[in-house]
XYZ file of C-alpha atoms in Angstrom:
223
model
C 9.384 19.001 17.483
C 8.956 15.363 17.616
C 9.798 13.365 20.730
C 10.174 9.865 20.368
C 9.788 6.913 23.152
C 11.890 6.528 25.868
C 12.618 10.684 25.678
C 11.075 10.992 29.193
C 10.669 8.632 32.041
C 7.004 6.932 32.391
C 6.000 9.329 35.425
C 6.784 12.786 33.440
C 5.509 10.803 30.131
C 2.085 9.981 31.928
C 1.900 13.457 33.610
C 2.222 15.249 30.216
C -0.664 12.484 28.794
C -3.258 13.709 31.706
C -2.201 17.434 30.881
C -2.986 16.510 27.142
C -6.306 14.743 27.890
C -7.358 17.465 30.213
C -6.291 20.327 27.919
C -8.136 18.912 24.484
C -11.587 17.656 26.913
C -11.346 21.429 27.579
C -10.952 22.617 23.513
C -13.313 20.192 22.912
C -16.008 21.757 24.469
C -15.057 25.543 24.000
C -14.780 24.590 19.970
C -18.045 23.728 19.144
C -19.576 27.455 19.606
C -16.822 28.534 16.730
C -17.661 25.758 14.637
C -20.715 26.090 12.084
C -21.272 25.625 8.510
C -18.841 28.527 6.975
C -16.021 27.396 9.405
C -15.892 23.683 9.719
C -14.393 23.720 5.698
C -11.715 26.038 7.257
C -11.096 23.811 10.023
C -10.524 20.914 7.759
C -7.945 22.889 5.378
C -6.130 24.009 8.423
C -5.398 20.478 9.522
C -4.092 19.278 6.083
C -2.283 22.323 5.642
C -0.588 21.451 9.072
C -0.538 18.104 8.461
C 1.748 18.702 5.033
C 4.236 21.627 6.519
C 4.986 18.810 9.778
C 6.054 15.878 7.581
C 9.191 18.160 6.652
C 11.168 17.687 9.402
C 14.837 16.910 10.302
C 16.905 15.751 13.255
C 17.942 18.124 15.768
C 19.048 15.817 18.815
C 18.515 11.741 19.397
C 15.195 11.370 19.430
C 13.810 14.376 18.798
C 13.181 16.490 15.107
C 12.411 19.878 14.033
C 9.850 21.082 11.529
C 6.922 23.944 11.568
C 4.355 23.493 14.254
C 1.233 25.562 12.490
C -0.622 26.474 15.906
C -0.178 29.875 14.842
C -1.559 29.646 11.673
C -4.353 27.591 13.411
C -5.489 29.640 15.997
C -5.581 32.925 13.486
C -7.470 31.540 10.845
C -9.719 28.711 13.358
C -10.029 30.049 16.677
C -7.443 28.686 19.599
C -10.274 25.839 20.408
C -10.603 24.575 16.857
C -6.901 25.144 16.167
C -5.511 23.049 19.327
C -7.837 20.352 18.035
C -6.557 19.849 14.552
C -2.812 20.742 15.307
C -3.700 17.120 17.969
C -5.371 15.386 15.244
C -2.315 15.904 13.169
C -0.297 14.616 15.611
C -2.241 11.402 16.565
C -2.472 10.558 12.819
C 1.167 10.882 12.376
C 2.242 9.371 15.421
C -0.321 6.317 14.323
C 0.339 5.970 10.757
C 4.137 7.443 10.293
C 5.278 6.827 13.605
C 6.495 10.508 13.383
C 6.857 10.932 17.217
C 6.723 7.841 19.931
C 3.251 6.840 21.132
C 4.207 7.114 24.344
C 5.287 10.587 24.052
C 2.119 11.859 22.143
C 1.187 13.458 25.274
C 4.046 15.847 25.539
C 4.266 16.056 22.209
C 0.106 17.157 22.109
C 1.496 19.565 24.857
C 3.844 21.032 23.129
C 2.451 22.012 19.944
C -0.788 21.650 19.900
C -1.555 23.421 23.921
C 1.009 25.588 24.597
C 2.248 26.776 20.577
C -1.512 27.410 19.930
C -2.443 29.168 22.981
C 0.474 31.506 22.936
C 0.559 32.051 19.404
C -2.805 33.190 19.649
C -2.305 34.887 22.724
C 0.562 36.869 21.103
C -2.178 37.355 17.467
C -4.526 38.496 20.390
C -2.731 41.384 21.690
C -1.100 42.271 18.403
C -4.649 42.589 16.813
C -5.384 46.104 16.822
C -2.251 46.018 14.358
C -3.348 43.469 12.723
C -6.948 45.117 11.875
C -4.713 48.383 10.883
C -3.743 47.310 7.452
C -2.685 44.646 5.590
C 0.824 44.729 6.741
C -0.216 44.687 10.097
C -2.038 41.313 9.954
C 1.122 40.202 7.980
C 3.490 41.177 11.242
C 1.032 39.809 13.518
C 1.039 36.774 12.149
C 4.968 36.264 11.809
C 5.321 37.206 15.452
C 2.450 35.405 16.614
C 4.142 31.880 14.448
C 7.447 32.718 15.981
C 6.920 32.999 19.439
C 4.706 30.132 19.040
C 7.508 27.886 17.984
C 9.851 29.131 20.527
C 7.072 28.857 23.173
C 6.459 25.219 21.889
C 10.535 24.174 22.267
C 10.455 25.554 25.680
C 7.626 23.242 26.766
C 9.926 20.465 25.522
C 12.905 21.802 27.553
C 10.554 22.029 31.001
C 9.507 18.469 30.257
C 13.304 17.016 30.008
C 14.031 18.942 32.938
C 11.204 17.340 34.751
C 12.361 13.436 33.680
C 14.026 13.712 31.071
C 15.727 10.352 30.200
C 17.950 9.885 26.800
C 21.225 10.575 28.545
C 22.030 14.224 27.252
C 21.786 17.072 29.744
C 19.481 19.747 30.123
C 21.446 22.432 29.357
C 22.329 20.669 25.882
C 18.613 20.175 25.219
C 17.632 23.298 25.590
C 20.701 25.267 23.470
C 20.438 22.636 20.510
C 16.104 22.528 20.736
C 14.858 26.262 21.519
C 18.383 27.919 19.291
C 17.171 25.483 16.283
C 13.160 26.298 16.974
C 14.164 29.990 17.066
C 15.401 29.721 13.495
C 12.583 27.233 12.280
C 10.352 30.696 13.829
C 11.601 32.740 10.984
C 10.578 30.103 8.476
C 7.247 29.217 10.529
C 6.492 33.117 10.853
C 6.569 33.932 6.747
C 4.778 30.798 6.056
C 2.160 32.057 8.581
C 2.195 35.447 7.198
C 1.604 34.377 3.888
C -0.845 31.964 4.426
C -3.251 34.220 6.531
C -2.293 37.029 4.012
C -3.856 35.085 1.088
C -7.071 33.951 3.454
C -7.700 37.643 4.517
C -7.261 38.844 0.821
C -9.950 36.210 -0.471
C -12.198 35.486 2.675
C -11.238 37.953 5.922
C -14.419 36.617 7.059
C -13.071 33.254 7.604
C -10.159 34.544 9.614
C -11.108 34.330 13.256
C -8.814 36.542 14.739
C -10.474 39.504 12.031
C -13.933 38.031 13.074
C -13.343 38.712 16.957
C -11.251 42.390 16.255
C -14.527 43.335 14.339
C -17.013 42.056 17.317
C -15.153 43.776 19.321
C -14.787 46.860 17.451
C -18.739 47.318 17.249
C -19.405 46.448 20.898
C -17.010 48.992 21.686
C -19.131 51.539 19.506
């Protein structure tokens, strides 16, 4: 969900900035022990993959769009770390080249989807992944619930963020109905796209699934 400029006030706009700076110096340094040789090549599909599904978006209030987020599908198939970085280098690309989303809102927008929708969907893929190393269909529900929540998780940032300075005129109260009802629907759409996606990875490569690469770890050091 794309904010654009003048969304939020400066002070909330330059809070959410420091929160995304802080929050990617953080990824930055946790991703490089899940990045090597097998899953940088992952890394980079996952970002054009993201990149593609987010230029598909349409208006939900002034100022503000809907389309899939992907920090799901990120943080499955790349690790939360890698995944918050390329759902943010997304973002800065489009927000640079497309103006899709205001500069001055990339913070809260980094906040959004690429901190809070990758860290709980992969919070969600996290405890879900017992399931998901069940069976086939299990990964395939942990994925769609991981990709919904995600998205709803992700609108809800937005609505905490208008509440905090929110300044284009509409209340809160509207914000939140038309942004987190419409994200709760684009979840259904986010969740098969997930599903399917991470399906087709496992079937070819479960090795280059994280979320299969930790279950495993963990399975044996259990053992």
């Amino acid at each position: 969900m794309h904010m654009s400029d003048g969304l939020l006030n400066a002070q909330t706009a330059l809070l959410f900035a420091v929160v995304a700076i802080a929050g990617l110096a953080v990824a930055l340094a946790k991703a490089r022990a899940d990045l090597d040789d097998r899953t940088a090549p992952m890394a980079g599909l996952v970002a054009a993959f993201v990149f593609a599904a987010q230029m598909i978006n349409f208006p939900v209030l002034p100022g503000v769009s809907g389309h899939l987020l992907g920090g799901a599908l990120a943080a499955i198939l790349a690790g939360p770390w890698v995944g918050a970085l390329c759902v943010a280098i997304v973002l800065v690309v489009q927000a640079l080249l497309f103006a899709d989303g205001g500069l001055t809102m990339l913070g809260a927008n980094i906040t959004n989807m690429a901190l809070i929708g990758t860290a709980v969907g992969y919070l969600v893929a996290l405890a879900l992944r017992r399931l998901a190393l069940r069976s086939r269909a299990g990964l395939l529900v942990t994925a769609f619930v991981a990709a919904w929540v995600n998205t709803v998780a992700a609108s809800g940032g937005f609505v905490i963020e208008y509440a905090l300075g929110g300044a284009a005129g509409y209340g809160t109260g509207t914000a939140a109905l038309a942004v987190v009802g419409v994200h709760c629907l684009i979840g259904i759409g986010e969740g098969m796209i997930t599903a399917a996606t991470v399906g087709a990875v496992a079937a070819a490569r479960p090795d280059l699934v994280h979320l299969l690469r930790i279950g495993k770890q963990t399975k044996e050091n259990v053992r």
